[in-house]
PDB file of C-alpha atoms in Angstrom:
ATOM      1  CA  UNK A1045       0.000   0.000   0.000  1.00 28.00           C
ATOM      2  CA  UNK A1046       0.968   3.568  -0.805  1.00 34.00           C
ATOM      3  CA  UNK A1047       2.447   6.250   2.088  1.00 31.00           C
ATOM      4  CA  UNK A1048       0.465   9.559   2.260  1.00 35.00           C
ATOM      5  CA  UNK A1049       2.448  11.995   0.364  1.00 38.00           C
ATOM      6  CA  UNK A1050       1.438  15.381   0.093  1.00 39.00           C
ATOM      7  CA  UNK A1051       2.823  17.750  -2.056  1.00 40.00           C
ATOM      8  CA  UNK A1052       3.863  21.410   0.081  1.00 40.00           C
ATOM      9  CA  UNK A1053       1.183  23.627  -1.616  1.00 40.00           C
ATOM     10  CA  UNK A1054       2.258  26.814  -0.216  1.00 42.00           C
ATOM     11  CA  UNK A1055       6.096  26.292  -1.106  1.00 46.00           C
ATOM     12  CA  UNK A1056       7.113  26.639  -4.476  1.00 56.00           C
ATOM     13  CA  UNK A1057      10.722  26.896  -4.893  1.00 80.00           C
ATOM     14  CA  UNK A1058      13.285  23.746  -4.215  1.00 92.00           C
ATOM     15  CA  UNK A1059      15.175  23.445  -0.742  1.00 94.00           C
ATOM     16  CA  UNK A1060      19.031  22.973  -1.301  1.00 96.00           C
ATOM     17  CA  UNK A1061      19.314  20.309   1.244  1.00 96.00           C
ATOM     18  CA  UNK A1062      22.669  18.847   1.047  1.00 97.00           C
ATOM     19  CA  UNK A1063      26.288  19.166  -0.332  1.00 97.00           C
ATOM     20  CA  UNK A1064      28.553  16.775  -1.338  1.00 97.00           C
ATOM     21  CA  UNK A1065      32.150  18.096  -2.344  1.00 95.00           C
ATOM     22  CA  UNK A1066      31.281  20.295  -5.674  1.00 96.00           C
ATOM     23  CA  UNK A1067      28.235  18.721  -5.674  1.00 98.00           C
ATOM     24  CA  UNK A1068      24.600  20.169  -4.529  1.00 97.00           C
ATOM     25  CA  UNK A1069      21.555  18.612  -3.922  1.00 98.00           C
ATOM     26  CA  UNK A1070      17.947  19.997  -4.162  1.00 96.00           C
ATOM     27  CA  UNK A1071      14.827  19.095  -3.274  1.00 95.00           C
ATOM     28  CA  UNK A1072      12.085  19.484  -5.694  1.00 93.00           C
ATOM     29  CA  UNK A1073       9.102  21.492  -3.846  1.00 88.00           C
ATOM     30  CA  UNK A1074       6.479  22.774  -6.269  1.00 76.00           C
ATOM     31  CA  UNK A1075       5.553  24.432  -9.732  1.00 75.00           C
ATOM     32  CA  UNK A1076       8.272  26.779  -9.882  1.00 78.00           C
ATOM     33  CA  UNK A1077      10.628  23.863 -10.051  1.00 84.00           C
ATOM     34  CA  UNK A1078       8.563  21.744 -12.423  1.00 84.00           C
ATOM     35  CA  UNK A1079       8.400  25.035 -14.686  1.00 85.00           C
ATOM     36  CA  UNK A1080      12.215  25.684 -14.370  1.00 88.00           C
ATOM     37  CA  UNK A1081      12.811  21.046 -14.646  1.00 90.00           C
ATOM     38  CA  UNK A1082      10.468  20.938 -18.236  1.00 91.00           C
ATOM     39  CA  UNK A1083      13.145  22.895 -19.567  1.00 91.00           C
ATOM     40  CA  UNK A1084      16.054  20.698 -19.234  1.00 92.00           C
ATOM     41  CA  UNK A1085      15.827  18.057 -22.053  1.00 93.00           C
ATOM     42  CA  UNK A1086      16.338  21.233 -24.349  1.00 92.00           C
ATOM     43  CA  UNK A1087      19.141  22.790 -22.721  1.00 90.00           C
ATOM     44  CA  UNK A1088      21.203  19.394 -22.734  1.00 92.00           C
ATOM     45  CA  UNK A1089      22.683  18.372 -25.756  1.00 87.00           C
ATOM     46  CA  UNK A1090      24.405  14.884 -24.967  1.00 92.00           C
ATOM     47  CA  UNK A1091      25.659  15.012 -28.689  1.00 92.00           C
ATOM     48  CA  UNK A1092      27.716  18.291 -27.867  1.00 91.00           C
ATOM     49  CA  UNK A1093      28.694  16.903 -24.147  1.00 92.00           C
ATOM     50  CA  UNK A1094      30.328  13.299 -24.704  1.00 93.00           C
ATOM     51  CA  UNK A1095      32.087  12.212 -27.600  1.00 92.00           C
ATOM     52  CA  UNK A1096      32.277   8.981 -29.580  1.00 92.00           C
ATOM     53  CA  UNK A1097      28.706   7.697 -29.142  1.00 93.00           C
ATOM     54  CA  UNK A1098      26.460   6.311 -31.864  1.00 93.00           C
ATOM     55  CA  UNK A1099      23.639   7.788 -32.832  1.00 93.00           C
ATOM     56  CA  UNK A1100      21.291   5.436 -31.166  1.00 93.00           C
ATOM     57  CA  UNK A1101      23.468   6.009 -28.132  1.00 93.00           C
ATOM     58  CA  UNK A1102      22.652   9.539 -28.111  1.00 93.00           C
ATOM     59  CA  UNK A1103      18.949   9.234 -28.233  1.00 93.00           C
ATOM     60  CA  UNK A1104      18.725   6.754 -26.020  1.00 92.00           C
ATOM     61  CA  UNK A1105      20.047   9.253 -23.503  1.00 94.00           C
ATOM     62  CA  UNK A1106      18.371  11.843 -24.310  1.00 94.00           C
ATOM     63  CA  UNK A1107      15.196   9.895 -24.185  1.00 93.00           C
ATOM     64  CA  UNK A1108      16.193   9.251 -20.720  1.00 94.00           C
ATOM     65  CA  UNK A1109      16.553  12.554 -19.761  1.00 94.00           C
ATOM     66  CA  UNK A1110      13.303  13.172 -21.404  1.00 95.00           C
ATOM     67  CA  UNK A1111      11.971  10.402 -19.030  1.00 94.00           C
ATOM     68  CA  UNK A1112      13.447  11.515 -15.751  1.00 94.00           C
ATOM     69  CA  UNK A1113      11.543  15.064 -16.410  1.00 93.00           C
ATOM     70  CA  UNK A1114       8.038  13.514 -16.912  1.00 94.00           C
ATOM     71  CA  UNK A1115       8.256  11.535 -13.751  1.00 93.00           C
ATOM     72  CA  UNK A1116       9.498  15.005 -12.086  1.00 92.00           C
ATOM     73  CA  UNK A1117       6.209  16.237 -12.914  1.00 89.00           C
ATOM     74  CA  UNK A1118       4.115  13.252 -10.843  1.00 88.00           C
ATOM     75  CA  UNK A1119       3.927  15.264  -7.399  1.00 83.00           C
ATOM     76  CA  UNK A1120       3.198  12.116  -5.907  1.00 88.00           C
ATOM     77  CA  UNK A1121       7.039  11.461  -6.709  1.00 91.00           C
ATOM     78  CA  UNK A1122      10.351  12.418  -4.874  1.00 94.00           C
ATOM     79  CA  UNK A1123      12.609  14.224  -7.444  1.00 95.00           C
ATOM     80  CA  UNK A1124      16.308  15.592  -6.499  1.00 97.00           C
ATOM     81  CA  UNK A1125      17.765  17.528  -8.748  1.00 96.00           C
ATOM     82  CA  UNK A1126      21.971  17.459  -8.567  1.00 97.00           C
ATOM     83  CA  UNK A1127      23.751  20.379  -9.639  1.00 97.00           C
ATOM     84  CA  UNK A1128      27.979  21.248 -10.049  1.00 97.00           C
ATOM     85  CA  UNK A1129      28.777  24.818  -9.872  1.00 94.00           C
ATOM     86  CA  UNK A1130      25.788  26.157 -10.440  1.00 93.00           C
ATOM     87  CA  UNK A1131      24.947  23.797 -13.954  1.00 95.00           C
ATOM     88  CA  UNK A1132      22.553  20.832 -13.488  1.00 96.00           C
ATOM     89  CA  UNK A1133      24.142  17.039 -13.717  1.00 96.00           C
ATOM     90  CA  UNK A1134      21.862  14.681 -12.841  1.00 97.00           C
ATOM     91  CA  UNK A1135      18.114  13.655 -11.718  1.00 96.00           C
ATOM     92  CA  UNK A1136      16.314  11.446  -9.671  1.00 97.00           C
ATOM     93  CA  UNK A1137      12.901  10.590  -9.560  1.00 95.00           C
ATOM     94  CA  UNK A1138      11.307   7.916  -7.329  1.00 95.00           C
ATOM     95  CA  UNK A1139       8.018   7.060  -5.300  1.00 91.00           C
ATOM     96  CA  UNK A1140       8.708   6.506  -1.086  1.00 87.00           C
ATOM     97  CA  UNK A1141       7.022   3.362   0.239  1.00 87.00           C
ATOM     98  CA  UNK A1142       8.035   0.440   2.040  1.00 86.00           C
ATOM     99  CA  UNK A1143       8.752  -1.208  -1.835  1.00 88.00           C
ATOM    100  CA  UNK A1144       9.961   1.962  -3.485  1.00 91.00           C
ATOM    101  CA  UNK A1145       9.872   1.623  -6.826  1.00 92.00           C
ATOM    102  CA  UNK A1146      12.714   3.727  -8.582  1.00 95.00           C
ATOM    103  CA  UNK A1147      11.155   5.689 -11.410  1.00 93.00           C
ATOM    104  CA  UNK A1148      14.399   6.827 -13.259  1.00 94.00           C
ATOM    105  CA  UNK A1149      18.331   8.510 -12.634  1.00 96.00           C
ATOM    106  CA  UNK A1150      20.486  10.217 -15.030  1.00 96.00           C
ATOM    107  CA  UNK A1151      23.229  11.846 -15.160  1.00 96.00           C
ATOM    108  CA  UNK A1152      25.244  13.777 -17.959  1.00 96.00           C
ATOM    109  CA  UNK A1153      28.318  15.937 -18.144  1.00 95.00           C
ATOM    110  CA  UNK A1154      28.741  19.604 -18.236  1.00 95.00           C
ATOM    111  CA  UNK A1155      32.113  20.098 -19.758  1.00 94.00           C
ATOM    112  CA  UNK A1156      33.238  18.321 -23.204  1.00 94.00           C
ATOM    113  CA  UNK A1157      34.100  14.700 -22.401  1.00 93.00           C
ATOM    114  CA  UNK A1158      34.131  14.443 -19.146  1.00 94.00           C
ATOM    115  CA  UNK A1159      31.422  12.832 -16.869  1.00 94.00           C
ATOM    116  CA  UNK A1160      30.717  14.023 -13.243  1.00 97.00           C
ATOM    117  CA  UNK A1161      32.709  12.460 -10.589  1.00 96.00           C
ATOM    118  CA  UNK A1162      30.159  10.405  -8.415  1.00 97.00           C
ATOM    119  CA  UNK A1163      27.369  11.825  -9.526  1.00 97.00           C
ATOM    120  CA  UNK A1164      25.537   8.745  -9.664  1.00 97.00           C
ATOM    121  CA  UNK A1165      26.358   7.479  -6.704  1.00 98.00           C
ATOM    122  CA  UNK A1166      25.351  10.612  -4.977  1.00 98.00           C
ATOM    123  CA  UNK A1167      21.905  10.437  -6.856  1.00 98.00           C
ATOM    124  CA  UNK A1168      21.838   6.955  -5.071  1.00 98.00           C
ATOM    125  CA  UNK A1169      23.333   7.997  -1.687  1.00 98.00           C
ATOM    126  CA  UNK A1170      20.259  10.083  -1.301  1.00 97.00           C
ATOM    127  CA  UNK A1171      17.763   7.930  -2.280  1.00 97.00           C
ATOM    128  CA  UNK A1172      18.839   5.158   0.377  1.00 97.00           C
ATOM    129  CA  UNK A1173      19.132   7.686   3.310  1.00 96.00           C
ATOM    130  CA  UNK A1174      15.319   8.802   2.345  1.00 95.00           C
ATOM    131  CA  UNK A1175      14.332   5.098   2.137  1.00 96.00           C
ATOM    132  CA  UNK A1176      16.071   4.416   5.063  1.00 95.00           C
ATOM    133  CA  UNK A1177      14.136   7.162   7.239  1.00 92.00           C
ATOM    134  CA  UNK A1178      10.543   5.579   6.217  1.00 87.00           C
ATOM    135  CA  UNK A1179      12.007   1.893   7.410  1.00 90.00           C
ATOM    136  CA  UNK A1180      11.802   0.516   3.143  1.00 92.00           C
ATOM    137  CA  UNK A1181      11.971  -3.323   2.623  1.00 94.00           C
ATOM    138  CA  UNK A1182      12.749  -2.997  -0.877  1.00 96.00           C
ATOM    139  CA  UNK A1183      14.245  -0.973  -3.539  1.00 97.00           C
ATOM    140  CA  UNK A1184      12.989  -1.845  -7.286  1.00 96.00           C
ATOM    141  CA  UNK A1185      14.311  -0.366 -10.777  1.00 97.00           C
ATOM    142  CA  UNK A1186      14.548  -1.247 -14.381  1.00 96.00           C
ATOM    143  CA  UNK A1187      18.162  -0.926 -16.293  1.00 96.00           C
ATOM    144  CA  UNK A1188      17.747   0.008 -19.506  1.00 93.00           C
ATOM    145  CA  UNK A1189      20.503  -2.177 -21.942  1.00 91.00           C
ATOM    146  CA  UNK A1190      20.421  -0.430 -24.718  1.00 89.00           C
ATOM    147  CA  UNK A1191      21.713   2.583 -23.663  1.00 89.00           C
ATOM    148  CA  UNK A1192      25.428   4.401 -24.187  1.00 91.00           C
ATOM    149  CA  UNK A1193      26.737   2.472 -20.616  1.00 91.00           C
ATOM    150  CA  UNK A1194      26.399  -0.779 -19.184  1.00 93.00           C
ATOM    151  CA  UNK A1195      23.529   0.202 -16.147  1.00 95.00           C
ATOM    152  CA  UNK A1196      23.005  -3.429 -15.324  1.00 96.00           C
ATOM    153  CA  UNK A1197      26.409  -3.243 -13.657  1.00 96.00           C
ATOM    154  CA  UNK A1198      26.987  -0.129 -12.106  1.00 96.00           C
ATOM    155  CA  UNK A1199      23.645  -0.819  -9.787  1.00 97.00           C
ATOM    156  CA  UNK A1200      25.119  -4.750  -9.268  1.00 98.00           C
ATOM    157  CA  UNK A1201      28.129  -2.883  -7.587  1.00 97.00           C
ATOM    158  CA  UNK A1202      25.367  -0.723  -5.856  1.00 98.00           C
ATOM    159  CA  UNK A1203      23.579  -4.210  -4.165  1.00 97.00           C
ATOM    160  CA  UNK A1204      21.013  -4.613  -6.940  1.00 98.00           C
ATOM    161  CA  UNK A1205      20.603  -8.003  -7.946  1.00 98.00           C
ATOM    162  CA  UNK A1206      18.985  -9.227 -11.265  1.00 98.00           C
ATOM    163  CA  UNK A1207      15.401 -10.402 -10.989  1.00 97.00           C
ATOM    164  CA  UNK A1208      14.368 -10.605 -14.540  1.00 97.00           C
ATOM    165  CA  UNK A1209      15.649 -10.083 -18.165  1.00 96.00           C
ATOM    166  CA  UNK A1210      13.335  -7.993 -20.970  1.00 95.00           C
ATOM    167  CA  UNK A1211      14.129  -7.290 -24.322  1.00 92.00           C
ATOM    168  CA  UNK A1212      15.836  -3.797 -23.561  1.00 91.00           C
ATOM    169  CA  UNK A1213      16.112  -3.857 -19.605  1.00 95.00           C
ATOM    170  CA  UNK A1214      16.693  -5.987 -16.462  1.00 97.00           C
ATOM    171  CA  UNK A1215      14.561  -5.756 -13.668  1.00 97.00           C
ATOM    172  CA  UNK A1216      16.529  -5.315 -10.561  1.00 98.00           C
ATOM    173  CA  UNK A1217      15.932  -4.962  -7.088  1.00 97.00           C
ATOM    174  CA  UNK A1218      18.267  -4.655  -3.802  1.00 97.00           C
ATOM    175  CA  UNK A1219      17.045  -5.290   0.221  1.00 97.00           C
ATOM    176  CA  UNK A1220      17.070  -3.132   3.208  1.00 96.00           C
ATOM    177  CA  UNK A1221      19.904  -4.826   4.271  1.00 97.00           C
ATOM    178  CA  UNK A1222      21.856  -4.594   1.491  1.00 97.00           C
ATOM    179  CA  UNK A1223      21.576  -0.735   1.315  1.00 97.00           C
ATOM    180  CA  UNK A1224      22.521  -0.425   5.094  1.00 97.00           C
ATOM    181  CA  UNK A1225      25.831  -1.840   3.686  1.00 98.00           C
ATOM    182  CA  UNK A1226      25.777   0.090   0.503  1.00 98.00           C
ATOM    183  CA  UNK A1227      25.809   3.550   2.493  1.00 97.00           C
ATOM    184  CA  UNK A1228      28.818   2.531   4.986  1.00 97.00           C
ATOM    185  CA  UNK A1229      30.799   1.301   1.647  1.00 97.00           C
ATOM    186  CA  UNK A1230      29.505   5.127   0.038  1.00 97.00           C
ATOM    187  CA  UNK A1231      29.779   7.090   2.989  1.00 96.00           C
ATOM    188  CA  UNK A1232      33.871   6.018   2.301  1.00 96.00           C
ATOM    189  CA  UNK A1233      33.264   7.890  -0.914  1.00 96.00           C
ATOM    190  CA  UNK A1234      31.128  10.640  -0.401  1.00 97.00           C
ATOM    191  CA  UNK A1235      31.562  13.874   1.709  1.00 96.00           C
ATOM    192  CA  UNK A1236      27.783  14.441   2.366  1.00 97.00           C
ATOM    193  CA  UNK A1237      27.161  17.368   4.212  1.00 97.00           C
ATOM    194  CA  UNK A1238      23.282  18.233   5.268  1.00 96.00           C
ATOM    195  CA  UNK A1239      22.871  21.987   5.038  1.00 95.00           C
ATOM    196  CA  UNK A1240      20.238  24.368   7.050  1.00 92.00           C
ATOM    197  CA  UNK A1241      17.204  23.712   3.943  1.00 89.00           C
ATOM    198  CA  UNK A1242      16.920  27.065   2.245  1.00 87.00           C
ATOM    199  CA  UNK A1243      14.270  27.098  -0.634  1.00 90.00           C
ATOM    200  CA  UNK A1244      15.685  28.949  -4.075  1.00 89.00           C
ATOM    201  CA  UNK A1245      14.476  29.537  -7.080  1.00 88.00           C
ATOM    202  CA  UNK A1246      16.216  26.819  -9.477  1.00 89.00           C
ATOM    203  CA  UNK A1247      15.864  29.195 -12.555  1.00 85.00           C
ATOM    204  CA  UNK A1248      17.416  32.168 -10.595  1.00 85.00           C
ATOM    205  CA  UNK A1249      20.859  30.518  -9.265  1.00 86.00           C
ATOM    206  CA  UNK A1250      21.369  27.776 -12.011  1.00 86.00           C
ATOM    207  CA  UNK A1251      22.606  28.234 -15.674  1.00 74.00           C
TER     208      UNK A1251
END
C-alpha cells in the first residue's frame, strides 16, 4: 500500500538540502521547479557533451533525460535535482514506500568529455538515506541495456541483484539490508554534508 504523500502547496521553490564536495543537492518542492525542470531536455545536448557515441546512443540518452523530467512532474514522486557549480548534472525521480519503486536517474556531463565524478552514486546515496528514514523493505528499478553504458552493472556494484531479463532492460531490485551496507561502503566515498534547507528559485541561481 501507498504512504500519504502530500505535495507542500504553499512552497514553491526547491530546498538545497545537502552538499557533497562540488556537488549540490535539491529538493524538488512545487511548480516553480517543475516550470524551471520541463526545460532541461532542451538545454542538454548529450551530442555536444560526450564524444564517440552512436547515434542510437545519443537518443537513447536523451530519451532518458526526457523520461526523468516527466516523472518530475508526478507530485506524488520524490525528485532531487543534482547540480555542479551552479549547472545541473543529474536527476532522480522515485516514489517513497516500504517497496519503493525507482522511477528513473540520469546523469550527464557539463564540460566536453568528461562525466561528473560520483554523480551517480550521490543520486543513489540520497535515495537510500530517504528510504532508510521511512524503514523501506525494498528498492525496485529497471536498467535500460540499450543505452550508451552498461547500467546493469553499475547498480550490481550498488547491491542490486537481477530479478528478470526484458528485451531492452533488467529488472533489478536490492534489500534493506543490502543498502545499510551500501551507504557505509559510500559514505567512504562521499563527503555528504546536510545543510540548514533554504528554498531557491532553481531558474534564478542555475545556468
Amino acid at each position: 500500500m501507498k504512504i500519504e504523500h502530500t505535495p507542500n502547496q504553499t512552497n514553491f521553490k526547491a530546498l538545497h538540502i545537502a552538499k557533497c564536495g562540488d556537488l549540490d543537492i535539491y529538493k524538488l518542492c512545487g511548480r516553480n521547479d517543475f516550470n524551471y525542470i520541463k526545460t532541461l531536455p532542451q538545454k542538454i545536448k548529450t551530442e555536444t557533451l560526450m564524444p564517440n557515441l552512436t547515434k542510437d546512443e545519443y537518443s537513447r540518452w536523451n530519451e532518458m533525460v526526457q523520461y526523468a523530467v516527466d516523472n518530475a512532474l508526478h507530485q506524488e514522486n520524490i525528485t532531487y535535482i543534482e547540480t555542479i557549480n551552479n549547472r545541473p548534472c543529474g536527476i532522480i525521480t522515485f516514489f517513497p514506500d516500504k517497496i519503493t519503486e525507482l522511477d528513473c536517474i540520469c546523469t550527464w556531463p557539463v564540460e566536453f568529455g568528461k562525466k561528473v565524478k560520483l554523480a551517480g552514486k550521490t543520486l543513489f546515496y540520497q535515495l537510500f538515506k530517504d528510504f532508510q528514514k521511512y524503514k523501506g523493505k525494498k528498492i525496485k528499478l529497471e536498467a535500460i541495456t540499450n543505452g550508451p553504458y552498461d547500467t546493469v552493472k553499475k547498480y550490481e556494484r550498488l547491491g542490486f541483484k537481477q530479478i528478470d531479463v526484458l528485451p531492452t532492460k533488467v529488472k533489478m531490485e536490492t534489500s534493506a539490508q543490502k543498502v545499510k551496507e551500501t551507504l557505509e561502503e559510500l559514505s567512504q566515498l562521499i563527503n555528504y554534508k546536510a545543510v540548514e534547507e533554504e528554498s531557491v528559485n532553481l531558474s534564478h541561481i542555475l545556468e
